[in-house]
Amino acid sequence: MAKQAPQSDPVQDAPQISAPKHAAAGIPAVLHSLRMAGEQMGARRTLAVLRKVNQPDGFDCPGCAWPEPGKTHTAEFCENGAKAVAEEATERRITAEFFAAHPVSELAQRSGYWLGQQGRLTEPMLLDEGSDHYVPVSWERAFAIVAQELRALDTPDGAAFYTSGRTGNEAAFAYQLFARRLGTNNLPDCSNMCHESSGSALTETLGVGKGSVSLKDLYQADLIIVAGQNPGTNHPRMLSALERAKRAGATIVSVNPLPEAGLERFKNPQNARGLAANGTKLTDLFLQIRLGGDLALFRALNQLVLAAEGGTDEAFIAEHCHGFEEFAAEAKSTDRAEVLAATGLPWEQIEELARLVLASKKIIVCWAMGLTQHRHAVPTIREVVNFLLLRGNVGRPGAGVCPVRGHSNVQGDRTMGIFERPSAAFLDALGREFDFEPPREHGLDSVDTIRAMRDGRVKVFFAMGGNFVAATPDTEVTEAAMRRCRLTVHVSTKLNRSHVVTGARALILPTLGRTDRDWTAAGAQFVSVEDSMGMVHSSRGGLRPPSESLLSEVAIVCGLARAALGPADPTPWEDFAVDYDTVRDRISRVVPGFADFNEKVRRPGGFALPHGPRDSRTFPTATGKANFTVNPLTAPEVPQGRLLLQTLRSHDQYNTTIYGLDDRYRGITGGRRVVLVNPADAEELGLADGLYVDLVGEWKDGVERRAPHFRVVHYPVARGGAAAYYPETNVLVPLDSTAEISNTPTSKAVVVRFEPDSGAPAAG
């Protein structure tokens, strides 16, 4: 039997610290997965649910977007996937009685961990103006309230429609259609805060804002560089792919400010070799780079490749590339001292990597938030592309770009049109299919949405999933902005911080999860998702929904659209809500690559979307070729006595969802308010191990941003840097400190000073 939800917040003031681990997974991961799943679901439900995760006849894990192999394992999930499934398939329930017993003012003092542990939401809830309690509301009235507020706006741009990556393709397509029929392109999403820099750089250089590799390519690679990524915690199934690549002869290089256990050694729990004492050593070369030094590293590599005899693929460059001469001149002028200062690496180590590069025919570069959340993130990724183009490593089997997405279907949502800056071609196709003129003016991304709410320009905020308040930067500014809205609405499966930081009125609309059975008048329905490598496949849950009052995301969007747009709107919203095949038929005529969608998505394993650079070395850029770019070296300026802080996840965490208070691989137990500091930096700053301090952010606006009561942990972080968990440290990230071009928050580059502990923080 599953355990009851905690009634009080656990104490987090005294985390226990032990030595960090040097291997990931193995028996501890299996035991931890089963324990946490059992607490949420009970033993029988755990076995029934986990055997369907990531299976062709099952459901897509609601966690990361790592693709499934062609032949799935019986247990095709990782430790954190099991936690994500357990959180959604929990037997705990939140009813109207819960909200009657807990006013919003009290819930706002609870931690995000406590809120999430209370269970699944079971019925629509309304927080009326002036009230401190959510009360039940019918779906009809909930839709009417949203419609009323939307009609009262001076302009459709007074509303913003946010999307989390968990939303399936069908709901995402209907959602963006509704927003555009309403008259706005205000479609911010979680990509704006994570891989927007990747999309911006890849669209400019290759013409497609997605990765170009498949799992098969990973298995064929000679050299795999994993930069700014921690797959052991954030994408654990990637470790199995790296292990297979290693067995096939690949060399793996890790580039990261922190040593990460999963990249050091992997104990695959699905085979005897992995459960042995040592497991598989993955990383052959570890470059412990300073925060923000990746651009300088790849510039140096490019300089060395250009200087080597036969280092470049001259035929590929001549036939397929543009801008080589300008790029080469800049790269050749790279100053070694500037590289060493930015990277913190010995030149000999950079040369060692260059030798591996020159000895490799097929190279893949994988990256995640460690590259995308800096001021110079887009130039950094453009330089990664330069590096791959130099030796023809795009459009070749076993080679290419591999941005590793976080949320399941975050990439699919963008493909379906969840984008504040849609292409003219997409809008033309959408308008032809539905016989209307979509709005053409660019809308608001996530950061600009916060600014617009702060300034009173956005008055209705609607979120399809996610935890916007906890996921976004500058927490105090974001919360104040949210409270200025007339109405805030969240379509959710679980309670989170965003439900208790509200506008004048607020709605919680509970929805089916990935694990839930979805039945309509037309019979059993399924949704589709796109993984991080452009494969589209189906997902169908099998559990009885937690409540008969729940609606699917598709049904919620369609019900709201009909209420807001009125009976005269010709879109067949009712048909869409009942039969998702009708949505897929429309997608097939609007979105490139989705012809015969209904037929292809029913194939086991789904289908691959077309990708010109990968498939045929065609590059749909402004020049018609792959573009080399010039990216001047830059590094964050950190004053004396300060460190550069990166925010990151613990191992008991997925994005803003906190599963527990431990970070097993880093040796942290029973708490989250810790800051990891290199012992040498700590000695210079007088930060004894175990000392409690406040973290105070510094930025050019002069505003003090403070995160109180953090325990200093001496840890092998690269010199000059520090690390702490989000969302607790999001308060330190200035709203206006964003990446050039992509407008992504600079969550990996926060200048902080350390002050004496001012006392334990308020919960939440």
JSON list of N, CA, C and O in Angstrom, two decimals, residues 52 59 514-518 540-544:
[
{"chain": "A", "resi": 52, "resn": "LYS", "atom": "N", "xyz": [5.07, -0.87, -18.56]},
{"chain": "A", "resi": 52, "resn": "LYS", "atom": "CA", "xyz": [4.52, -0.23, -19.76]},
{"chain": "A", "resi": 52, "resn": "LYS", "atom": "C", "xyz": [5.27, 1.05, -20.15]},
{"chain": "A", "resi": 52, "resn": "LYS", "atom": "O", "xyz": [4.96, 1.67, -21.16]},
{"chain": "A", "resi": 59, "resn": "PHE", "atom": "N", "xyz": [3.11, 3.79, -22.60]},
{"chain": "A", "resi": 59, "resn": "PHE", "atom": "CA", "xyz": [3.12, 5.24, -22.56]},
{"chain": "A", "resi": 59, "resn": "PHE", "atom": "C", "xyz": [4.54, 5.78, -22.51]},
{"chain": "A", "resi": 59, "resn": "PHE", "atom": "O", "xyz": [5.46, 5.11, -22.02]},
{"chain": "A", "resi": 514, "resn": "ARG", "atom": "N", "xyz": [0.11, 11.03, -18.49]},
{"chain": "A", "resi": 514, "resn": "ARG", "atom": "CA", "xyz": [0.57, 10.04, -19.46]},
{"chain": "A", "resi": 514, "resn": "ARG", "atom": "C", "xyz": [0.17, 8.62, -19.08]},
{"chain": "A", "resi": 514, "resn": "ARG", "atom": "O", "xyz": [-0.04, 7.77, -19.94]},
{"chain": "A", "resi": 515, "resn": "THR", "atom": "N", "xyz": [0.10, 8.36, -17.78]},
{"chain": "A", "resi": 515, "resn": "THR", "atom": "CA", "xyz": [-0.19, 7.00, -17.33]},
{"chain": "A", "resi": 515, "resn": "THR", "atom": "C", "xyz": [-1.67, 6.67, -17.34]},
{"chain": "A", "resi": 515, "resn": "THR", "atom": "O", "xyz": [-2.04, 5.51, -17.17]},
{"chain": "A", "resi": 516, "resn": "ASP", "atom": "N", "xyz": [-2.53, 7.67, -17.54]},
{"chain": "A", "resi": 516, "resn": "ASP", "atom": "CA", "xyz": [-3.98, 7.47, -17.40]},
{"chain": "A", "resi": 516, "resn": "ASP", "atom": "C", "xyz": [-4.62, 7.01, -18.70]},
{"chain": "A", "resi": 516, "resn": "ASP", "atom": "O", "xyz": [-4.24, 7.44, -19.80]},
{"chain": "A", "resi": 517, "resn": "ARG", "atom": "N", "xyz": [-5.63, 6.18, -18.57]},
{"chain": "A", "resi": 517, "resn": "ARG", "atom": "CA", "xyz": [-6.43, 5.75, -19.72]},
{"chain": "A", "resi": 517, "resn": "ARG", "atom": "C", "xyz": [-7.28, 6.91, -20.20]},
{"chain": "A", "resi": 517, "resn": "ARG", "atom": "O", "xyz": [-7.87, 7.64, -19.40]},
{"chain": "A", "resi": 518, "resn": "ASP", "atom": "N", "xyz": [-7.37, 7.10, -21.51]},
{"chain": "A", "resi": 518, "resn": "ASP", "atom": "CA", "xyz": [-8.10, 8.21, -22.11]},
{"chain": "A", "resi": 518, "resn": "ASP", "atom": "C", "xyz": [-9.21, 7.66, -22.99]},
{"chain": "A", "resi": 518, "resn": "ASP", "atom": "O", "xyz": [-8.97, 7.24, -24.13]},
{"chain": "A", "resi": 540, "resn": "ARG", "atom": "N", "xyz": [0.06, 5.76, -24.88]},
{"chain": "A", "resi": 540, "resn": "ARG", "atom": "CA", "xyz": [-1.29, 5.47, -24.38]},
{"chain": "A", "resi": 540, "resn": "ARG", "atom": "C", "xyz": [-1.19, 4.93, -22.96]},
{"chain": "A", "resi": 540, "resn": "ARG", "atom": "O", "xyz": [-0.50, 3.97, -22.68]},
{"chain": "A", "resi": 541, "resn": "GLY", "atom": "N", "xyz": [-1.88, 5.60, -22.05]},
{"chain": "A", "resi": 541, "resn": "GLY", "atom": "CA", "xyz": [-1.90, 5.18, -20.66]},
{"chain": "A", "resi": 541, "resn": "GLY", "atom": "C", "xyz": [-2.90, 4.07, -20.44]},
{"chain": "A", "resi": 541, "resn": "GLY", "atom": "O", "xyz": [-3.80, 3.84, -21.25]},
{"chain": "A", "resi": 542, "resn": "GLY", "atom": "N", "xyz": [-2.77, 3.38, -19.31]},
{"chain": "A", "resi": 542, "resn": "GLY", "atom": "CA", "xyz": [-3.66, 2.27, -19.03]},
{"chain": "A", "resi": 542, "resn": "GLY", "atom": "C", "xyz": [-4.31, 2.29, -17.67]},
{"chain": "A", "resi": 542, "resn": "GLY", "atom": "O", "xyz": [-5.15, 1.43, -17.37]},
{"chain": "A", "resi": 543, "resn": "LEU", "atom": "N", "xyz": [-3.98, 3.27, -16.84]},
{"chain": "A", "resi": 543, "resn": "LEU", "atom": "CA", "xyz": [-4.55, 3.31, -15.49]},
{"chain": "A", "resi": 543, "resn": "LEU", "atom": "C", "xyz": [-5.91, 3.99, -15.47]},
{"chain": "A", "resi": 543, "resn": "LEU", "atom": "O", "xyz": [-6.17, 4.91, -16.25]},
{"chain": "A", "resi": 544, "resn": "ARG", "atom": "N", "xyz": [-6.75, 3.54, -14.54]},
{"chain": "A", "resi": 544, "resn": "ARG", "atom": "CA", "xyz": [-8.01, 4.25, -14.31]},
{"chain": "A", "resi": 544, "resn": "ARG", "atom": "C", "xyz": [-7.67, 5.65, -13.82]},
{"chain": "A", "resi": 544, "resn": "ARG", "atom": "O", "xyz": [-6.87, 5.82, -12.90]}
]
